[in-house]
Amino acid sequence: MTVAMNDLSVTRPATREFLGTEHRNFIDGQWCAAVSGRTLAVIDPATGQTISRVADSDADDVNLAVQAARRAFEQAAWQRMKPALRERLLHRLADLMEANIDILAELESIDNGKSVAVATAVDLPCAIDCLRFMAGMPSKLNGSTLKPSVPFLPDGELFAYANYLPVGVVGAIVPWNFPTLLLAWKIAPALAAGCTVVLKPAEETPLTALYVAKLAAEAGFPAGVINVVTGYGHTAGAAISGHPGIDKVTFTGSTEVGRLILQAATGNLKKVTLELGGKSPAIVLPDADLDIAIPGAASGIFFNHGQVCTAGSRLFVHKSRFDQVVEGVADIARSMKVGPGLDPGTEIGPLVSKIQQQRVCAYIASGRESGADILAGGDSPAGDGFFVNPTVFVNTRPDMKIVREEIFGPVLVASPYDDLEEVIAQANDTPYGLGASIWSRDVSMVHKIAPRIRAGTVWVNCHNVIDAALPFGGFKESGWGRENGMEAVRAYTETQTIVISL
Ligand code: NAD
């Protein structure tokens, strides 16, 4: 089967105009070419064609952005801005993103490969909600009064309180799978806390970050508060994580790069938040409602073409229901419409890049070679785009690479289990601990199992449900810290204790 091409003529004129713009970094409220003058190509993964070019930045550009962010952080215009005014700016940015949601969704789709319908219904509303949730924080980021009992001072001699101050200049590095959503998860709490930001989008998907920068300028954020520097990880990204002028780095991406970020951060001991990889289990108990569990398990792995850090990539089903569940998921996989993101009927778009397609296909080959059987997919449709058909493996062993490593593509490994202790041990038999789902009607059993799963989020009868109010992050090698919720804002603050001798 050959997949249809992405038809850019169906996009809005404003989207095409933006694609045709000569893109530059957004530093200190200005659009600036990379100091080196270099640019890098932005590729449409549905066709393999270059659709735009952006600045190929390095340490020189990051330096300029950090200097701008530092100046903005120290200026009264941002530091002493009334919390209500900071809230209004965040709301204004959210409103502008909402007003431009169709353009942002088309850019996201063309840049990343995801369907425009999904970008419109999921990525962008969730990003906008995150900005609005965090917009409520500046006026509520209250400290507390403290009650010291210092033994060597008389009663009533001290008054003390703790206050949350912004951590300073934040370097934010995001991946390509949810470009706008994950940038919102970073900039919204950082700005709410009073920080300034240098953001680096992934080299594969820089367009929506630049569009959001344009909207932030329109919203009226002071120059230097939000800076966007595009470029590769080993150049621009490494310059951010090692920069002595950055007080905190917040990173979402692979565990491998997370380790590099951590090493680079030791120079000035900058604070670090890491949201890393996963190999999340979906566990179907014998009593599960299969009308919910089968489509739920399929969407748990195939949503966003499996390029989700919490993708339910390991399916464990009680042996009494295994054949029925796995056949059901394989039927869904076989019936999914693979196509370009701009086609409204598309259910599975291309993977983000040729490299990612080759990586996923190498995992599928390794699964075959190590003796696992393929129930659905296992190949790519013909054409120039970076597609991989949704794939279901059975007859796997726990030591296989496809079972142990994060594939980050539409590839499911399914295995039967006998008893609960066995499946809990298997679910936890991974260095990752980001997400998990349990499918069951037995509420009491669910409550017994959930705390025994070593994962930052456990979903019950659903998978991949995220919200700005719900803390999100990983146990074990899936990361440090949490995004979303109140915890996310606190992560961009330093606690200052004030002690007054009366
Ligand atoms: P990646 O780690 O290769 O890249 C992520 C970002 O880091 C990109 O912006 C990249 O340019 C930058 N980068 C790369 N090398 C760098 C370096 N040496 N120094 C500084 N920055 C560098 O990850 P990816 O392939 O873009 O994304 C896929 C990974 O992200 C998967 O492992 C996935 O699980 C993870 N992810 C995690 C979450 C989460 O919330 N836990 C969410 C989405 C994706």
XYZ file of N, CA and C and ligand atoms in Angstrom, residues 173-178 182 185 200-204 231-234 236-238 241 251-255 257-258 260-261 275-278 308-309 356 406 408 434 472 478 483, ligand 1:
173
model
N 14.336 22.474 27.648
C 14.674 21.688 26.446
C 13.570 20.656 26.253
N 12.925 20.686 25.078
C 11.772 19.804 24.880
C 11.969 18.883 23.666
N 11.242 17.756 23.659
C 11.357 16.806 22.548
C 10.317 17.095 21.465
N 10.214 16.196 20.502
C 9.394 16.446 19.311
C 8.029 15.809 19.349
N 7.720 15.016 20.376
C 6.472 14.243 20.263
C 5.204 15.048 20.563
N 5.314 16.020 21.503
C 4.194 16.941 21.762
C 4.790 18.341 21.863
N 4.353 20.236 25.455
C 5.459 20.134 26.409
C 6.148 21.472 26.632
N 4.024 22.962 29.287
C 4.298 22.359 30.597
C 5.532 23.001 31.250
N 14.477 25.703 24.121
C 14.960 25.094 22.874
C 14.017 23.969 22.476
N 13.285 24.183 21.363
C 12.454 23.075 20.867
C 13.341 22.010 20.222
N 12.769 20.846 19.949
C 13.533 19.794 19.268
C 13.860 20.246 17.847
N 14.991 19.810 17.338
C 15.408 20.217 15.983
C 14.409 19.734 14.925
N 13.682 18.643 15.249
C 12.723 18.111 14.274
C 11.446 18.944 14.223
N 17.758 24.701 17.279
C 19.040 24.078 16.946
C 19.117 22.662 17.469
N 20.256 22.050 17.232
C 20.464 20.650 17.607
C 20.758 20.520 19.096
N 20.544 19.297 19.588
C 20.774 19.019 20.997
C 22.235 19.116 21.398
N 23.134 18.540 20.559
C 24.538 18.478 20.977
C 25.199 19.859 20.922
N 23.127 23.539 20.603
C 22.316 24.486 21.375
C 21.867 23.882 22.705
N 21.428 22.619 22.676
C 20.942 21.975 23.910
C 22.052 21.865 24.948
N 23.225 21.392 24.488
C 24.346 21.229 25.428
C 24.781 22.588 25.981
N 22.377 23.326 28.857
C 22.518 22.538 30.092
C 23.824 22.842 30.819
N 14.028 19.530 31.492
C 14.269 18.740 30.273
C 13.216 17.654 30.130
N 12.704 17.497 28.931
C 11.919 16.313 28.593
C 12.573 15.672 27.388
N 12.806 14.383 27.486
C 13.462 13.680 26.384
C 13.900 12.300 26.839
N 14.901 11.771 26.172
C 15.328 10.403 26.450
C 16.140 10.319 27.748
N 16.141 9.147 28.331
C 16.912 8.920 29.560
C 18.400 9.122 29.290
N 19.880 11.187 27.124
C 20.239 12.612 27.118
C 20.005 13.210 28.509
N 19.018 12.707 29.234
C 18.791 13.174 30.608
C 20.054 13.046 31.453
N 23.127 13.115 30.316
C 24.088 14.144 29.863
C 23.739 15.502 30.468
N 22.436 15.794 30.532
C 21.974 17.080 31.076
C 22.428 17.187 32.529
N 12.089 14.784 32.745
C 10.965 13.905 32.375
C 11.486 13.017 31.259
N 11.663 11.719 31.544
C 12.433 10.886 30.617
C 11.581 9.764 30.014
N 12.230 8.705 29.644
C 11.560 7.655 28.880
C 10.677 6.756 29.721
N 10.041 5.805 29.038
C 9.165 4.866 29.743
C 8.991 3.581 28.952
N 4.837 8.297 22.589
C 4.358 8.863 23.852
C 5.213 8.246 24.946
N 5.727 9.096 25.843
C 6.627 8.554 26.873
C 5.907 7.567 27.781
N 13.921 8.026 13.161
C 12.984 7.375 14.083
C 12.334 6.169 13.394
N 12.715 1.042 25.349
C 11.677 1.946 24.857
C 11.800 2.046 23.334
N 9.371 3.690 21.284
C 8.863 5.010 20.905
C 8.282 4.998 19.501
N 7.286 5.401 34.559
C 6.560 6.631 34.249
C 5.056 6.452 34.387
N 2.729 14.968 37.094
C 3.163 13.993 36.088
C 4.672 13.873 36.141
N 12.883 7.096 34.905
C 11.969 7.931 34.117
C 12.037 9.393 34.527
N 5.862 17.501 36.734
C 5.295 18.636 36.022
C 3.795 18.660 36.330
P 16.113 13.371 22.927
O 16.523 13.151 24.320
O 16.963 12.886 21.841
O 15.888 14.931 22.635
C 15.085 15.732 23.456
C 15.599 17.155 23.400
O 16.918 17.164 23.935
C 15.687 17.748 21.995
O 15.367 19.117 22.063
C 17.172 17.577 21.674
O 17.646 18.532 20.754
C 17.809 17.799 23.030
N 19.138 17.208 23.180
C 19.661 16.148 22.526
N 20.941 15.946 22.917
C 21.217 16.889 23.843
C 22.372 17.197 24.630
N 23.497 16.494 24.522
N 22.297 18.224 25.495
C 21.166 18.937 25.615
N 20.055 18.712 24.889
C 20.077 17.690 24.020
O 14.658 12.759 22.882
P 13.696 12.679 21.655
O 14.162 11.569 20.790
O 13.504 14.030 21.063
O 12.331 12.314 22.389
C 12.012 11.024 22.702
C 12.289 10.731 24.164
O 11.630 11.684 25.004
C 11.737 9.403 24.556
O 12.680 8.718 25.340
C 10.518 9.747 25.393
O 10.131 8.777 26.309
C 10.934 11.012 26.036
N 9.769 11.788 26.474
C 9.505 11.866 27.807
C 8.402 12.550 28.255
C 8.092 12.659 29.717
O 7.315 13.520 30.095
N 8.672 11.844 30.564
C 7.554 13.179 27.351
C 7.855 13.079 25.993
C 8.975 12.382 25.574
